[in-house]
Coordinates of C-alpha atoms and ligand atoms in Angstrom, one line a residue:
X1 CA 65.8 43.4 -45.7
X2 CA 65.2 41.0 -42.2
X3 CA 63.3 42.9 -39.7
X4 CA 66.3 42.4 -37.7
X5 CA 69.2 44.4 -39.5
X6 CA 66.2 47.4 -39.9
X7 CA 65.4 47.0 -36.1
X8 CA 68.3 46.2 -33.8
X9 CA 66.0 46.0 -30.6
X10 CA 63.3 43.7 -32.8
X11 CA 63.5 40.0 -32.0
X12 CA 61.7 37.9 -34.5
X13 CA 59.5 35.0 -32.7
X14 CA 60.8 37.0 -29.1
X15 CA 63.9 34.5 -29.3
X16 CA 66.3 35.9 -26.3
X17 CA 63.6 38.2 -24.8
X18 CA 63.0 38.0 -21.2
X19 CA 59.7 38.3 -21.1
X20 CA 59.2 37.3 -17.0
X21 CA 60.5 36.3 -13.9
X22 CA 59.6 33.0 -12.2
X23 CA 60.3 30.3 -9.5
X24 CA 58.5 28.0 -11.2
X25 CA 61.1 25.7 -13.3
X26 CA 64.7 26.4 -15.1
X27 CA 65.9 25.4 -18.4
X28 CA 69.4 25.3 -18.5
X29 CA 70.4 25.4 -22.5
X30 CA 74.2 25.0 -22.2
X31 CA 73.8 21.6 -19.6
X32 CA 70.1 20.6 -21.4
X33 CA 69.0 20.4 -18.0
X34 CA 65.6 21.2 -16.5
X35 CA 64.8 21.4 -13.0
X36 CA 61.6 22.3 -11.6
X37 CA 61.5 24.6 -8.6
X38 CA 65.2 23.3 -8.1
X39 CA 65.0 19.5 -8.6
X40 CA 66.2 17.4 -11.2
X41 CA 63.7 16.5 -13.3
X42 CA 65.2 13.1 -14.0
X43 CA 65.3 12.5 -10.1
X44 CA 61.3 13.2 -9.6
X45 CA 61.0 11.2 -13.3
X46 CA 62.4 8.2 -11.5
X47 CA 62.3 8.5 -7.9
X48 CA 58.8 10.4 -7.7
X49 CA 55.7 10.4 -8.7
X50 CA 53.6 12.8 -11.6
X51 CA 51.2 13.7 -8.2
X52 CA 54.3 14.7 -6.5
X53 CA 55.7 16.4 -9.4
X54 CA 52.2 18.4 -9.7
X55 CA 52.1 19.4 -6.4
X56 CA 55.7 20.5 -6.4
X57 CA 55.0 23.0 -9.2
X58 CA 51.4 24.3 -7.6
X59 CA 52.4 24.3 -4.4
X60 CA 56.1 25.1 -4.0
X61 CA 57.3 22.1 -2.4
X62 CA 57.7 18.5 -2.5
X63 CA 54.4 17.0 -0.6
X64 CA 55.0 15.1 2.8
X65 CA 53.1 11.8 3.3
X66 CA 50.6 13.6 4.6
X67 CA 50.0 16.1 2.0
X68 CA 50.1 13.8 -0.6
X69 CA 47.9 11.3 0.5
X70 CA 45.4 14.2 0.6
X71 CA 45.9 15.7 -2.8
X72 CA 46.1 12.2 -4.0
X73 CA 42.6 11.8 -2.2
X74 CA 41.2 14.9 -3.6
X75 CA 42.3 14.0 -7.0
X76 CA 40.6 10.9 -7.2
X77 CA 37.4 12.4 -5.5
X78 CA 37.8 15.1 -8.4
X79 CA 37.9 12.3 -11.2
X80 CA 34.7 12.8 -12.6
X81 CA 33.1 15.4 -14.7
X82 CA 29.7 17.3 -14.5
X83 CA 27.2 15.3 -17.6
X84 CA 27.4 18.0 -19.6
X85 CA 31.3 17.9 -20.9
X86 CA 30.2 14.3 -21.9
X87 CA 27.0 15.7 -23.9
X88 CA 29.4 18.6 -25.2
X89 CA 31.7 15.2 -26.3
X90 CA 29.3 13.3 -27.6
X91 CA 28.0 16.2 -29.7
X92 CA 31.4 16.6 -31.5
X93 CA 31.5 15.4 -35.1
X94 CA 33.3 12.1 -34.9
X95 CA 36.7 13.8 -36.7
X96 CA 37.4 16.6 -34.2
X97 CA 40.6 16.1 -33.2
X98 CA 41.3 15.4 -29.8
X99 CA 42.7 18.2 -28.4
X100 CA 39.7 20.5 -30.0
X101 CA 37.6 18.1 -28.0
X102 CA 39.3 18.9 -24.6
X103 CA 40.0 22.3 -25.4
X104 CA 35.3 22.0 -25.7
X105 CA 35.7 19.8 -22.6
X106 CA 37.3 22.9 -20.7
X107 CA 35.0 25.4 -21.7
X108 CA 31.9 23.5 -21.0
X109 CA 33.9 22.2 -17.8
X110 CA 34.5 25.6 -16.1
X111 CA 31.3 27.2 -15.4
X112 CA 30.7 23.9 -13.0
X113 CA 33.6 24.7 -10.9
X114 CA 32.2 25.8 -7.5
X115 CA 35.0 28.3 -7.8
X116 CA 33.8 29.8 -11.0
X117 CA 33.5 33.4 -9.9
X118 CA 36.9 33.8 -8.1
X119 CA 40.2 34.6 -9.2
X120 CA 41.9 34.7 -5.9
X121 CA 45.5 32.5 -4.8
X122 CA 43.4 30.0 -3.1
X123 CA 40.1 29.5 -4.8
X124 CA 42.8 29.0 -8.1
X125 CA 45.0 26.7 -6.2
X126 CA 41.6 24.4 -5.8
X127 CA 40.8 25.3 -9.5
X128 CA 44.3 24.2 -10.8
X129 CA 43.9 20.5 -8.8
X130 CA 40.4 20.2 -10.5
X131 CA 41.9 20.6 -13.9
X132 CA 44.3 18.4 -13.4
X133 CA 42.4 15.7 -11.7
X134 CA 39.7 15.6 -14.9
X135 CA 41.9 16.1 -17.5
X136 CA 42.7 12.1 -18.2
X137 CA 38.9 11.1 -17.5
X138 CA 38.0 14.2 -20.5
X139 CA 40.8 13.2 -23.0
X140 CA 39.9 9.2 -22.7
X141 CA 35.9 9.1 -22.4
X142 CA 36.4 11.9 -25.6
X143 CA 38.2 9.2 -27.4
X144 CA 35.6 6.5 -26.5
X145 CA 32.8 8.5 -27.3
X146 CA 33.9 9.5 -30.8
X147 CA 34.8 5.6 -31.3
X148 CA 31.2 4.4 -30.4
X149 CA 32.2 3.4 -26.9
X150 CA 30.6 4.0 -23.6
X151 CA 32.6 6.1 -21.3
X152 CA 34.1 4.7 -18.3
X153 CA 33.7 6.5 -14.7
X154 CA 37.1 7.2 -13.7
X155 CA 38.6 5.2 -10.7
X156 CA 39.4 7.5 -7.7
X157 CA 42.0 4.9 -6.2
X158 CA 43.7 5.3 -9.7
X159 CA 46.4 8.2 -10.2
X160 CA 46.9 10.2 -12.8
X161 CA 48.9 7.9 -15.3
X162 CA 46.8 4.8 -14.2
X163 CA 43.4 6.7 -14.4
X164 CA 43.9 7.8 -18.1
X165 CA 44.6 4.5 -18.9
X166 CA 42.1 2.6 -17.4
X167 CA 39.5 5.1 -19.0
X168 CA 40.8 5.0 -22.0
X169 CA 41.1 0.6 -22.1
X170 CA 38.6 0.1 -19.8
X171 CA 41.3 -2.2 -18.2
X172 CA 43.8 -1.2 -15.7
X173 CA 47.4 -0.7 -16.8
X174 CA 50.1 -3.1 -16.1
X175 CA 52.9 -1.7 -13.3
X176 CA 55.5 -0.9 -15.9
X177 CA 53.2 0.4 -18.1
X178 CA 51.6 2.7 -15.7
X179 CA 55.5 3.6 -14.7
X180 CA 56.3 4.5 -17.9
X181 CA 53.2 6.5 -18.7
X182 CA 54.0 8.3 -15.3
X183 CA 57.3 9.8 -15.8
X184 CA 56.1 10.6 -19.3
X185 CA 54.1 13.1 -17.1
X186 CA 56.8 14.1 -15.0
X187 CA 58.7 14.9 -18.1
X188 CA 55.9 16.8 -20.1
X189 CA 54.6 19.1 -16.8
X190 CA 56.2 22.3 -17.2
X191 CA 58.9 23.8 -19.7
X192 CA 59.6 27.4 -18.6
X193 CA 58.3 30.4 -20.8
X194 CA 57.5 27.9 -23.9
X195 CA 54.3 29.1 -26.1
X196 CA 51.8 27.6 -24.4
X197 CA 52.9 28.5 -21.0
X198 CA 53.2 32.2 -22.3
X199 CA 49.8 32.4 -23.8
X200 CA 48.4 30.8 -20.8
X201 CA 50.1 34.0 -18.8
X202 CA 49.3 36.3 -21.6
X203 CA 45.7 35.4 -21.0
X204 CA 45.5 35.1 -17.4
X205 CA 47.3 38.8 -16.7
X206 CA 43.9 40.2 -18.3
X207 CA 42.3 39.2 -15.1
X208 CA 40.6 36.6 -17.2
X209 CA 40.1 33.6 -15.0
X210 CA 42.3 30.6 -15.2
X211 CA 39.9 28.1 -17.2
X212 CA 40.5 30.7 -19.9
X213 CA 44.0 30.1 -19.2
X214 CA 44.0 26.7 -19.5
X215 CA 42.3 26.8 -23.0
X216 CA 44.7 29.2 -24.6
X217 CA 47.4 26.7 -23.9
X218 CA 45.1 24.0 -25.3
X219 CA 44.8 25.6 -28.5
X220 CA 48.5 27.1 -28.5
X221 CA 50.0 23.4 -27.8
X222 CA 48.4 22.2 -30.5
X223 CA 50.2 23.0 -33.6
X224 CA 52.9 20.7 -34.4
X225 CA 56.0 23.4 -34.1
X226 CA 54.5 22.5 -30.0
X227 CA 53.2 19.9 -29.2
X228 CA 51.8 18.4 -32.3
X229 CA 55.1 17.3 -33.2
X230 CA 54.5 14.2 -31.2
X231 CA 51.8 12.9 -33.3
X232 CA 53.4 14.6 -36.7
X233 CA 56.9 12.3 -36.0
X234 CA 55.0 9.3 -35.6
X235 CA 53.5 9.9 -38.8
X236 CA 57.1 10.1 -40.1
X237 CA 58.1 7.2 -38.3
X238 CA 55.2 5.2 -39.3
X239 CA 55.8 6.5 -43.1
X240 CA 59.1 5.7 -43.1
X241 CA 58.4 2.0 -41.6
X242 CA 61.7 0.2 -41.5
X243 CA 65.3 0.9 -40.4
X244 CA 66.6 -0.1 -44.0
X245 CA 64.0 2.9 -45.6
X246 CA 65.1 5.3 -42.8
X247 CA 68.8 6.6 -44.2
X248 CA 67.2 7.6 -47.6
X249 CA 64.4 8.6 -46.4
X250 CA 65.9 11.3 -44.1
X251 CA 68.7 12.3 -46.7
X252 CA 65.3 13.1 -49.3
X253 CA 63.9 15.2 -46.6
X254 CA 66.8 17.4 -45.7
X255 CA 67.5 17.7 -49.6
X256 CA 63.8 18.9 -50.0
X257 CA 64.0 21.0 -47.0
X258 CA 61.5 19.8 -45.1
X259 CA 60.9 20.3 -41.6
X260 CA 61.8 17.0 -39.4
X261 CA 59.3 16.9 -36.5
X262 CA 60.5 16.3 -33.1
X263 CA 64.0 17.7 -33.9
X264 CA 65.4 20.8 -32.8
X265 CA 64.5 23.5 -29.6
X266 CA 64.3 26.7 -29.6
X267 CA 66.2 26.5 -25.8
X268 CA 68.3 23.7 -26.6
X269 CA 70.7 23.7 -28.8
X270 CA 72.9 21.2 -27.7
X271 CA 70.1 19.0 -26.8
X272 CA 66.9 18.0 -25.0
X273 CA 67.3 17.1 -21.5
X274 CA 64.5 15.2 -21.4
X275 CA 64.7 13.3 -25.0
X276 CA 67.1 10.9 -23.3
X277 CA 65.3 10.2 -20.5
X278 CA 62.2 9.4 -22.8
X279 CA 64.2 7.2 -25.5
X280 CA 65.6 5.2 -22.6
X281 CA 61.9 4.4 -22.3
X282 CA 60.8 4.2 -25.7
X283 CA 63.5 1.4 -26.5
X284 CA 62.5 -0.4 -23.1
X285 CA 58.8 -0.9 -24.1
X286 CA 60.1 -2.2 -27.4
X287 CA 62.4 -4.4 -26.2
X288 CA 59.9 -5.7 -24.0
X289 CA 57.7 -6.1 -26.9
X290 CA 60.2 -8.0 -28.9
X291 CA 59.8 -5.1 -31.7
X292 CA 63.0 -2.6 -31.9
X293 CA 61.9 -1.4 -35.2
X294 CA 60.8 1.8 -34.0
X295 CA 63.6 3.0 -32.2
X296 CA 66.0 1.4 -34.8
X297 CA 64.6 3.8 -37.1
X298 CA 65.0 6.8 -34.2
X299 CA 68.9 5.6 -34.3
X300 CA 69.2 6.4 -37.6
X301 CA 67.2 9.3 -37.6
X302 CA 68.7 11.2 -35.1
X303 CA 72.2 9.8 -36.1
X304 CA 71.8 11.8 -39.9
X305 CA 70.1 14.8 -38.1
X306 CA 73.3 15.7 -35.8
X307 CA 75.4 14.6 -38.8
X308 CA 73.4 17.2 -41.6
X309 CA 71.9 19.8 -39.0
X310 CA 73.6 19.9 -35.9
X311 CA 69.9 19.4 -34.8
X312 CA 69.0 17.3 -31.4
X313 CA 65.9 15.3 -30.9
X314 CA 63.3 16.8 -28.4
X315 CA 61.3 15.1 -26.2
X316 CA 58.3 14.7 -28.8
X317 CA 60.6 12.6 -30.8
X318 CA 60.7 9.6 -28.4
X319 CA 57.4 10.2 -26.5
X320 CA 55.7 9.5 -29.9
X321 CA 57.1 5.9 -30.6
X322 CA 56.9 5.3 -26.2
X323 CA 53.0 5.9 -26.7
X324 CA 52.4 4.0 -29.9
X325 CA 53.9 0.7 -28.6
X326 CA 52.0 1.0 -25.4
X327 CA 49.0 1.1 -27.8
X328 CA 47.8 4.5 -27.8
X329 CA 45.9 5.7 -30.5
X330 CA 48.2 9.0 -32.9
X331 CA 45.8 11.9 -32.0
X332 CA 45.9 11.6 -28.2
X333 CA 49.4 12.1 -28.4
X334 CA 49.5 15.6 -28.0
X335 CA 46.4 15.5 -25.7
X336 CA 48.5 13.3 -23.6
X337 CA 50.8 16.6 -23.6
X338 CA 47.6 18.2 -22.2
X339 CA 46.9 15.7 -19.0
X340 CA 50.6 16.5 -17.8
X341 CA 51.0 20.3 -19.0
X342 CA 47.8 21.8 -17.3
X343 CA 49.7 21.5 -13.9
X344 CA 52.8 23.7 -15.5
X345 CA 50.2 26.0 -17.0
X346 CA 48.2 26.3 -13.7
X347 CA 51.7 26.9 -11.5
X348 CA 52.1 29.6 -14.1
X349 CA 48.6 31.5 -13.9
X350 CA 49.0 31.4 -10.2
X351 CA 52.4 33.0 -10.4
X352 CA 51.1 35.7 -12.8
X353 CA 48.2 36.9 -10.5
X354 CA 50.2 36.9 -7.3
X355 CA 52.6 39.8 -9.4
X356 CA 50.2 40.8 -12.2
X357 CA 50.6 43.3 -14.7
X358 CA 49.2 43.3 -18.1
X359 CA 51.1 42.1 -20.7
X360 CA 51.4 43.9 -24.0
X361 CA 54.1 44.5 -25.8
X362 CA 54.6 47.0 -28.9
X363 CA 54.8 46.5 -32.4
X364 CA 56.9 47.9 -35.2
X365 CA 54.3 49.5 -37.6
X366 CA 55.7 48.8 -41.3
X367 CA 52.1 49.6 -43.2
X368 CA 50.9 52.8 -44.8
X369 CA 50.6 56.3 -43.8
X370 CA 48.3 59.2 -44.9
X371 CA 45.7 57.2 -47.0
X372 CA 43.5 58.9 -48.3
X373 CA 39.4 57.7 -47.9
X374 CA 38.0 56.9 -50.8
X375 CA 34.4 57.1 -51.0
X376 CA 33.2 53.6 -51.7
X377 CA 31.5 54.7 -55.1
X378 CA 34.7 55.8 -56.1
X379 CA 36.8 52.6 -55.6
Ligands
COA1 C1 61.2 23.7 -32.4 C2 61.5 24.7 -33.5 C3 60.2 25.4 -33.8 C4 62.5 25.7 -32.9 O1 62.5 26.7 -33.9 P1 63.5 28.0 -33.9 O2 64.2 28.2 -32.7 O3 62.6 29.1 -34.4 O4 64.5 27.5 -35.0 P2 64.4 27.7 -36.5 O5 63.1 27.1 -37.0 O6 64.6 29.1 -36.9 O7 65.5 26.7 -37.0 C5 66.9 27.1 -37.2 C6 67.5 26.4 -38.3 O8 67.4 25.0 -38.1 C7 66.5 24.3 -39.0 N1 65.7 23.4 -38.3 C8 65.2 23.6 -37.1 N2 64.4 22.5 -36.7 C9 64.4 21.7 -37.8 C10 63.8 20.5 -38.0 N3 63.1 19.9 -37.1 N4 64.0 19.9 -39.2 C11 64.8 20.5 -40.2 N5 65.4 21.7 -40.0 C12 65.2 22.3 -38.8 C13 65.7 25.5 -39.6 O9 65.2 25.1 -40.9 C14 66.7 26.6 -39.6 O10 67.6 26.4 -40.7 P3 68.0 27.6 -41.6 O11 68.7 28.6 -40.6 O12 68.9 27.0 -42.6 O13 66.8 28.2 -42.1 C15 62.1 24.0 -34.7 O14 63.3 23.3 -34.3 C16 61.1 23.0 -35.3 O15 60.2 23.4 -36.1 N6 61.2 21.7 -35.0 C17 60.2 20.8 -35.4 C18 58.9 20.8 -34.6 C19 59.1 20.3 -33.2 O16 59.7 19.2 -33.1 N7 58.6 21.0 -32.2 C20 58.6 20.5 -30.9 C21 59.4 21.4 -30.0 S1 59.6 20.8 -28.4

């Protein structure tokens, strides 16, 4: 018997709960559109910048020149982390994964914040732009560390998308590049009540502070029904290898009932808003590349899924061959996730604590009752 047909008012997974209110961003299932705080996200993915796009969710508002020369400025001046994250980093085994090595970065991270003891609107607001602005520099000196490297002081002219990337390389990234890596931000910065998002409230309404926040996403974003299925479909992509293996390949899978990663939403049915905006991209940097390979296998892929499943690509499909052309190793994928998201998590402990109240919801309790206690002699 499904927990449903016993419970009526029981919704497996929360699917079609409203579970809070919020200005924040709006997923719009039947037009798979997204805005955030109002705006297209495809318009600030073009026309705007990630900083922009960061602000707009913290803040409220697009930045004016002004305000986001200064958040630009404080960013860069915010690059740089305290010596300890990197002897937290260095003292990983060399297999951690990366986003257990952030999620360490974090915690070592917040007790240097000169905010550390307060919880209040502002003191968070300064909090969430420290986050953010570190974030790249933690997830590409963690990388270079764990590959034998030095680490590479972050460049406070850079922005977000440029500074990752010249960590990480230790070069500085080509315009389109740098473009492309940018309105992957854009795209990846907030998603409504998704399960990061909601853990990172769940935690936050405790009064807990928002560091704690921050690493509940991490370690909620990690598992590839979130966002690990970037790096898992590039695994499947990579396995799969050519466009002539892909039709088979995907016909085996359905037959064995395996789960396809980067396909299907639990808010879109009819389709990711932002998967198209991301494939546009993916199949630019390989055509630039002179190597379609990888997106001629997406074709085909996604053409069988729709065909078999009904079932859409989301935007981890195409993000996952975009970053392996431009170079970038598997395991930051989802790390990559983590650069853009902690401004979408941040907006979202902010709007918690301005309304707070606890969140805990009920349970159906299906276990024994009157047990008897047996004496442990006697068991
Ligand atoms: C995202 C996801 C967790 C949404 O899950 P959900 O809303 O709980 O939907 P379900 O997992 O119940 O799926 C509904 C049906 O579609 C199938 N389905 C959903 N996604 C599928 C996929 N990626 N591959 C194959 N089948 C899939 C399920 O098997 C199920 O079929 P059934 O009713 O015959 O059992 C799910 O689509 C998934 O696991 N996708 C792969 C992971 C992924 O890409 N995650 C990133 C999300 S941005």
């Amino acid at each position: 018997m499904s927990a449903t047909a016993s419970y009526p008012n029981y919704s497996p997974g929360l699917e079609g709960v409203i579970a809070g209110i919020t200005t924040i961003s709006e997923i719009d299932s039947d037009r798979s559109s997204l805005v955030y705080r109002g705006i297209d996200v495809h318009e600030l993915a073009e026309k705007g910048s990630f900083e922009e796009t960061a602000y707009l969710l913290l803040f409220g508002k697009l930045p004016d020149r002004a305000e986001l020369a200064a958040f630009r400025k404080t960013l860069g001046e915010e690059r740089d982390v305290p010596e300890a994250v990197y002897t937290t980093l260095r003292s990983l085994p060399k297999q951690t994964h990366p986003m257990d090595a952030i999620r360490a970065a974090y915690a070592t991270l917040a007790p240097f914040d000169p905010d550390y003891t307060r919880n209040d609107h502002d003191a968070n607001l300064r909090k969430a732009t420290r986050i953010l602005a570190k974030a790249g520099t933690m997830v590409a000196n963690g990388h270079r560390l764990r590959m034998g490297l030095d680490i590479v002081k972050p460049d406070p002219a850079l922005n977000t998308a440029a500074n990752f990337l010249y960590v990480l390389n230790g070069q500085k990234p080509d315009e389109f590049t740098e473009k492309v890596m940018d309105a992957s931000l854009t795209l990846y910065a907030e998603h409504g009540f998704n399960a990061s998002t909601f853990a990172c409230r769940v935690t936050v309404a405790t009064l807990s502070d928002i560091y704690s926040g921050i690493i509940t996403g991490i370690g909620t974003l990690k598992g590839p029904l979130h966002g690990g299925a970037n790096e898992e479909a590039m695994k499947m992509i990579l396995e799969i290898g050519t466009p002539e293996r892909a039709e088979a390949w995907i016909h085996d899978a359905l037959v064995n009932k395996k789960k396809v990663m980067g396909f299907g939403h639990r808010e879109y049915k009819k389709g990711d808003s932002r998967a198209g905006h991301m494939t546009r991209m993916a199949k630019e940097i390989g055509r630039r590349k002179g190597n379609t390979t990888y997106g001629d296998i997406a074709d085909i892929l996604e053409r069988v899924m729709l065909q078999e499943k009904g079932l859409h690509p989301n935007v981890d499909f195409p993000a996952a061959y975009a970053y392996y052309q431009l170079g970038i190793p598997i395991d930051l994928y989802t790390p990559i996730f983590v650069i853009s998201r902690v401004s979408g998590w941040s907006a979202h402990a902010i709007e918690q604590l301005d309304n707070n109240r606890l969140i805990r919801p009920t349970v159906i309790y299906e276990g024994a009752h009157n047990v008897p206690f047996v004496p442990i002699d006697e068991r």
